[in-house]
């Protein structure tokens, strides 16, 4: 019996990783039609359906999942063999592609790039600064950093590396016009500036009686998908915002913003790294995460290392 075409296996795995024949074919330098034919050849060779296809989605069958996971193991073994022969197993090389939140990226990521690039001269870095939740696999990122809740994903590894304190704050002009906020219930009468992307809206959580967490929000007449824009809106007197320490500490110290309900304990915001769960973590990614954790430790009280981080 002739061997299965290894290229067909790689094309199948690229289609699964990308979530579509179009994107998977592009990753392999092929058309949608060519990628589809390769998967069909593989299914015929194996005598089993690997993918359930609809006009909108692709889903692995049980047989497809077993074959895909075995393929990951084989690729990992090949990578390890190449690395051991070439002596490249622990030396970062190549292009590190990152997606990071705009404000956090400017505050914590940019300052460590000089150290990273100097330590690993065979690396390059490409960064997308955005508060949008990027599709890591589809858009070809090695690593993304997110702040706040993240949706679970079977193809991604999610790791909390630190937490940062958040504060309710508003401008002096807003407080003067709308009055002091004395307890959580008062928020219902205030304009609250909410982070909301197209597919996700962040709720505010506070420590209530009995050490339990409660969710509360006031009127939400203005919703934005940028943390920087929320800060700017708060400075302009448009409402109350819940923002991380690293973004508003200087504004609070200078009096441009005032803390609202300062005795109220807010829920710490998680700083999360996500990367594709398909091969051993590349050295360029692993070394960057190590530096990121060290950088957050240097930042002191603004961010605290998570006990379960790397």
XYZ file of C-alpha atoms in Angstrom:
310
model
C 0.000 0.000 0.000
C 1.474 3.382 -0.998
C 2.294 5.858 1.737
C 0.042 8.797 2.471
C 1.247 12.026 0.882
C 2.832 13.942 3.781
C 1.983 17.230 2.112
C -1.715 16.326 2.238
C -1.359 15.819 5.999
C 0.261 19.248 6.397
C -2.500 20.843 4.320
C -5.176 19.149 6.450
C -3.547 20.444 9.632
C -3.216 23.951 8.184
C -6.948 23.923 7.335
C -7.807 22.850 10.897
C -5.512 25.494 12.427
C -6.902 28.268 10.230
C -10.521 27.148 10.496
C -11.238 27.292 6.768
C -10.056 25.915 3.434
C -9.349 29.439 2.173
C -7.102 30.480 5.064
C -5.511 27.034 5.365
C -4.745 26.993 1.656
C -3.239 30.473 1.851
C -0.990 29.373 4.722
C 0.329 26.606 2.448
C 0.492 28.751 -0.685
C -2.509 27.009 -2.250
C -5.960 27.883 -3.506
C -9.123 26.901 -1.621
C -9.823 24.270 -4.263
C -6.355 22.711 -4.004
C -6.593 22.570 -0.196
C -10.012 20.936 -0.430
C -8.780 18.307 -2.882
C -5.816 17.476 -0.623
C -8.147 16.835 2.330
C -10.428 14.682 0.178
C -7.433 12.630 -1.007
C -6.382 12.122 2.597
C -9.878 11.049 3.661
C -10.091 8.599 0.769
C -6.669 7.210 1.614
C -7.665 6.721 5.263
C -11.205 5.569 4.557
C -12.610 7.982 7.108
C -14.158 11.425 7.140
C -11.897 13.862 8.984
C -13.951 17.061 8.697
C -17.661 17.822 8.818
C -18.273 20.641 6.364
C -21.066 23.186 6.193
C -21.293 26.383 4.193
C -20.076 28.321 7.235
C -18.058 26.045 9.478
C -15.584 23.174 9.599
C -15.583 20.750 12.518
C -13.329 17.799 13.225
C -14.923 14.380 13.393
C -13.776 11.992 16.111
C -11.454 10.343 13.592
C -10.238 13.739 12.443
C -9.452 14.815 15.990
C -7.402 11.670 16.646
C -5.519 12.113 13.361
C -4.909 15.835 13.988
C -3.578 15.280 17.522
C -1.281 12.532 16.292
C -0.086 14.878 13.567
C 0.779 17.508 16.189
C 2.926 14.988 17.996
C 4.726 14.063 14.800
C 5.385 17.701 13.891
C 6.665 18.373 17.398
C 9.063 15.446 17.046
C 10.277 16.739 13.690
C 10.809 20.220 15.154
C 12.761 18.769 18.074
C 14.902 16.682 15.726
C 15.700 19.689 13.529
C 16.515 21.809 16.553
C 18.851 19.216 18.040
C 20.726 18.748 14.772
C 21.010 22.438 14.013
C 21.807 23.424 17.600
C 18.886 25.832 17.537
C 16.742 24.379 20.299
C 17.080 27.250 22.739
C 18.157 30.231 20.648
C 15.405 32.710 19.717
C 15.302 33.426 15.984
C 12.859 34.779 13.443
C 9.980 37.231 13.581
C 7.970 37.548 16.815
C 4.450 38.684 15.893
C 2.517 40.227 18.798
C -0.963 41.640 19.360
C -1.167 43.798 22.502
C -3.654 46.296 23.987
C -2.699 49.822 23.007
C -2.305 51.419 26.446
C -0.706 48.383 28.078
C 1.601 47.856 25.124
C 2.962 51.391 25.341
C 3.337 51.153 29.112
C 4.898 47.695 29.498
C 5.778 46.108 26.145
C 7.691 48.862 24.359
C 10.094 49.457 27.287
C 11.349 45.865 27.232
C 11.910 45.566 23.471
C 15.371 47.132 23.606
C 16.488 44.452 26.070
C 14.834 41.666 24.054
C 16.290 42.702 20.680
C 19.737 43.286 22.166
C 19.762 39.903 23.897
C 18.554 38.031 20.791
C 20.037 39.696 17.698
C 18.575 37.108 15.316
C 15.006 38.135 16.157
C 12.673 40.750 14.740
C 9.417 42.021 16.269
C 6.119 43.005 14.648
C 3.448 44.451 16.972
C -0.218 45.246 16.431
C -1.407 47.721 19.084
C -5.144 47.140 19.421
C -7.790 46.526 22.069
C -9.595 44.299 19.574
C -9.643 40.580 20.337
C -7.520 39.299 17.474
C -7.906 35.827 15.987
C -4.386 34.637 16.743
C -4.362 31.647 14.414
C -6.218 33.293 11.538
C -4.088 36.452 11.664
C -0.764 34.693 12.191
C 0.264 36.033 15.627
C 2.754 34.139 17.783
C 1.421 35.670 20.978
C -1.249 38.047 22.158
C -1.581 39.802 25.502
C -5.071 40.592 26.756
C -6.279 42.462 29.824
C -9.488 41.292 31.439
C -11.692 38.283 30.720
C -10.883 36.170 27.680
C -13.013 33.571 25.977
C -11.762 29.982 26.169
C -10.521 28.465 22.919
C -9.560 24.866 22.226
C -6.693 25.898 19.935
C -5.060 28.355 22.351
C -3.010 28.172 25.526
C -4.119 30.833 28.022
C -1.859 31.819 30.913
C -2.393 34.525 33.556
C 0.992 36.159 34.169
C -0.051 39.033 36.458
C -2.942 41.070 37.789
C -3.337 44.833 37.980
C -5.454 46.930 40.303
C -8.335 48.933 38.844
C -9.958 52.114 40.115
C -13.274 53.854 39.590
C -12.537 57.430 38.616
C -14.087 60.550 37.145
C -13.022 64.097 36.390
C -13.503 66.859 38.986
C -15.897 68.591 36.587
C -18.098 65.474 36.334
C -18.198 65.102 40.142
C -19.026 68.791 40.543
C -21.907 68.554 38.080
C -23.353 65.171 39.086
C -22.488 64.961 42.761
C -20.535 62.534 44.908
C -21.058 58.779 44.600
C -21.523 57.347 48.081
C -22.186 53.636 47.444
C -22.581 51.088 44.665
C -26.305 51.748 44.328
C -25.560 55.380 43.428
C -23.906 54.198 40.203
C -27.370 53.601 38.744
C -27.833 57.370 38.559
C -24.490 58.035 36.846
C -23.134 57.865 33.325
C -20.635 55.003 33.200
C -18.049 54.581 30.479
C -18.040 50.934 29.448
C -15.523 48.907 27.484
C -17.437 47.044 24.796
C -16.203 45.419 21.616
C -18.448 43.943 18.950
C -18.559 40.540 20.623
C -17.807 41.277 24.272
C -18.851 43.703 26.985
C -16.989 43.971 30.289
C -19.023 44.147 33.485
C -17.805 45.825 36.679
C -17.268 43.606 39.711
C -16.946 44.768 43.299
C -16.438 43.095 46.666
C -19.786 43.044 48.445
C -20.968 41.996 51.869
C -19.920 38.569 53.050
C -16.773 38.694 50.904
C -18.797 37.877 47.784
C -18.431 39.573 44.411
C -21.265 41.575 42.918
C -21.717 43.034 39.441
C -22.873 46.607 39.019
C -23.062 49.223 36.283
C -24.799 52.519 35.865
C -26.267 54.115 32.782
C -24.247 53.169 29.746
C -24.800 55.901 27.181
C -21.239 55.699 25.873
C -19.507 52.424 25.073
C -16.014 52.300 23.610
C -13.642 49.599 22.404
C -10.449 51.392 23.480
C -9.152 51.750 27.031
C -7.264 54.900 26.030
C -10.498 56.374 24.658
C -12.315 55.566 27.915
C -9.612 57.427 29.847
C -9.914 60.404 27.470
C -13.693 60.381 27.892
C -13.337 60.350 31.682
C -10.900 63.283 31.515
C -13.439 65.137 29.363
C -16.089 64.762 32.067
C -18.288 62.286 30.190
C -18.740 59.836 33.048
C -17.258 57.397 35.547
C -14.734 54.846 34.311
C -13.135 51.703 35.725
C -9.507 51.801 34.613
C -6.222 50.074 35.484
C -3.741 51.751 37.785
C -1.014 51.920 35.179
C -3.211 54.106 32.973
C -4.619 56.565 35.525
C -2.049 56.788 38.347
C -0.525 59.999 36.973
C -3.960 61.555 36.350
C -5.040 60.811 39.900
C -1.818 62.199 41.343
C -2.136 65.390 39.277
C -5.821 65.873 40.141
C -7.021 65.477 36.562
C -9.125 62.555 37.794
C -10.654 61.787 41.179
C -11.132 58.318 42.590
C -14.787 57.371 43.029
C -15.745 55.137 45.965
C -12.099 54.771 47.056
C -12.985 52.352 49.878
C -14.700 49.976 47.485
C -12.612 46.954 46.498
C -12.682 46.354 42.759
C -11.861 43.117 40.991
C -8.219 42.942 39.927
C -7.799 42.710 36.163
C -5.953 39.715 34.788
C -3.084 40.112 32.330
C -3.211 37.072 30.088
C -0.917 35.670 27.413
C -2.428 33.504 24.676
C -0.637 31.528 21.995
C -1.499 28.688 19.595
C -1.557 25.226 21.119
C -0.009 23.337 18.235
C 3.715 22.872 18.844
C 6.299 23.334 21.592
C 6.580 27.017 22.424
C 9.136 28.664 20.139
C 12.179 30.090 21.977
C 11.448 33.605 20.695
C 7.989 33.450 22.315
C 9.134 31.796 25.533
C 11.940 34.310 26.082
C 9.586 37.220 25.459
C 7.096 35.937 28.034
C 9.930 35.525 30.541
C 10.958 39.159 30.001
C 7.343 40.300 30.206
C 6.923 38.674 33.618
C 10.158 40.287 34.840
C 9.048 43.686 33.503
C 5.735 43.473 35.367
C 7.576 42.574 38.570
C 9.699 45.708 38.139
C 6.511 47.759 37.860
C 5.720 47.091 41.512
C 2.242 47.785 42.861
C 0.747 48.689 39.470
C 0.906 45.000 38.543
C 1.385 41.913 40.664
C 2.753 38.641 39.391
C 0.178 35.871 39.446
C 1.053 32.968 41.721
C 0.316 30.510 38.908
C 2.311 32.321 36.223
C 5.305 30.858 34.405
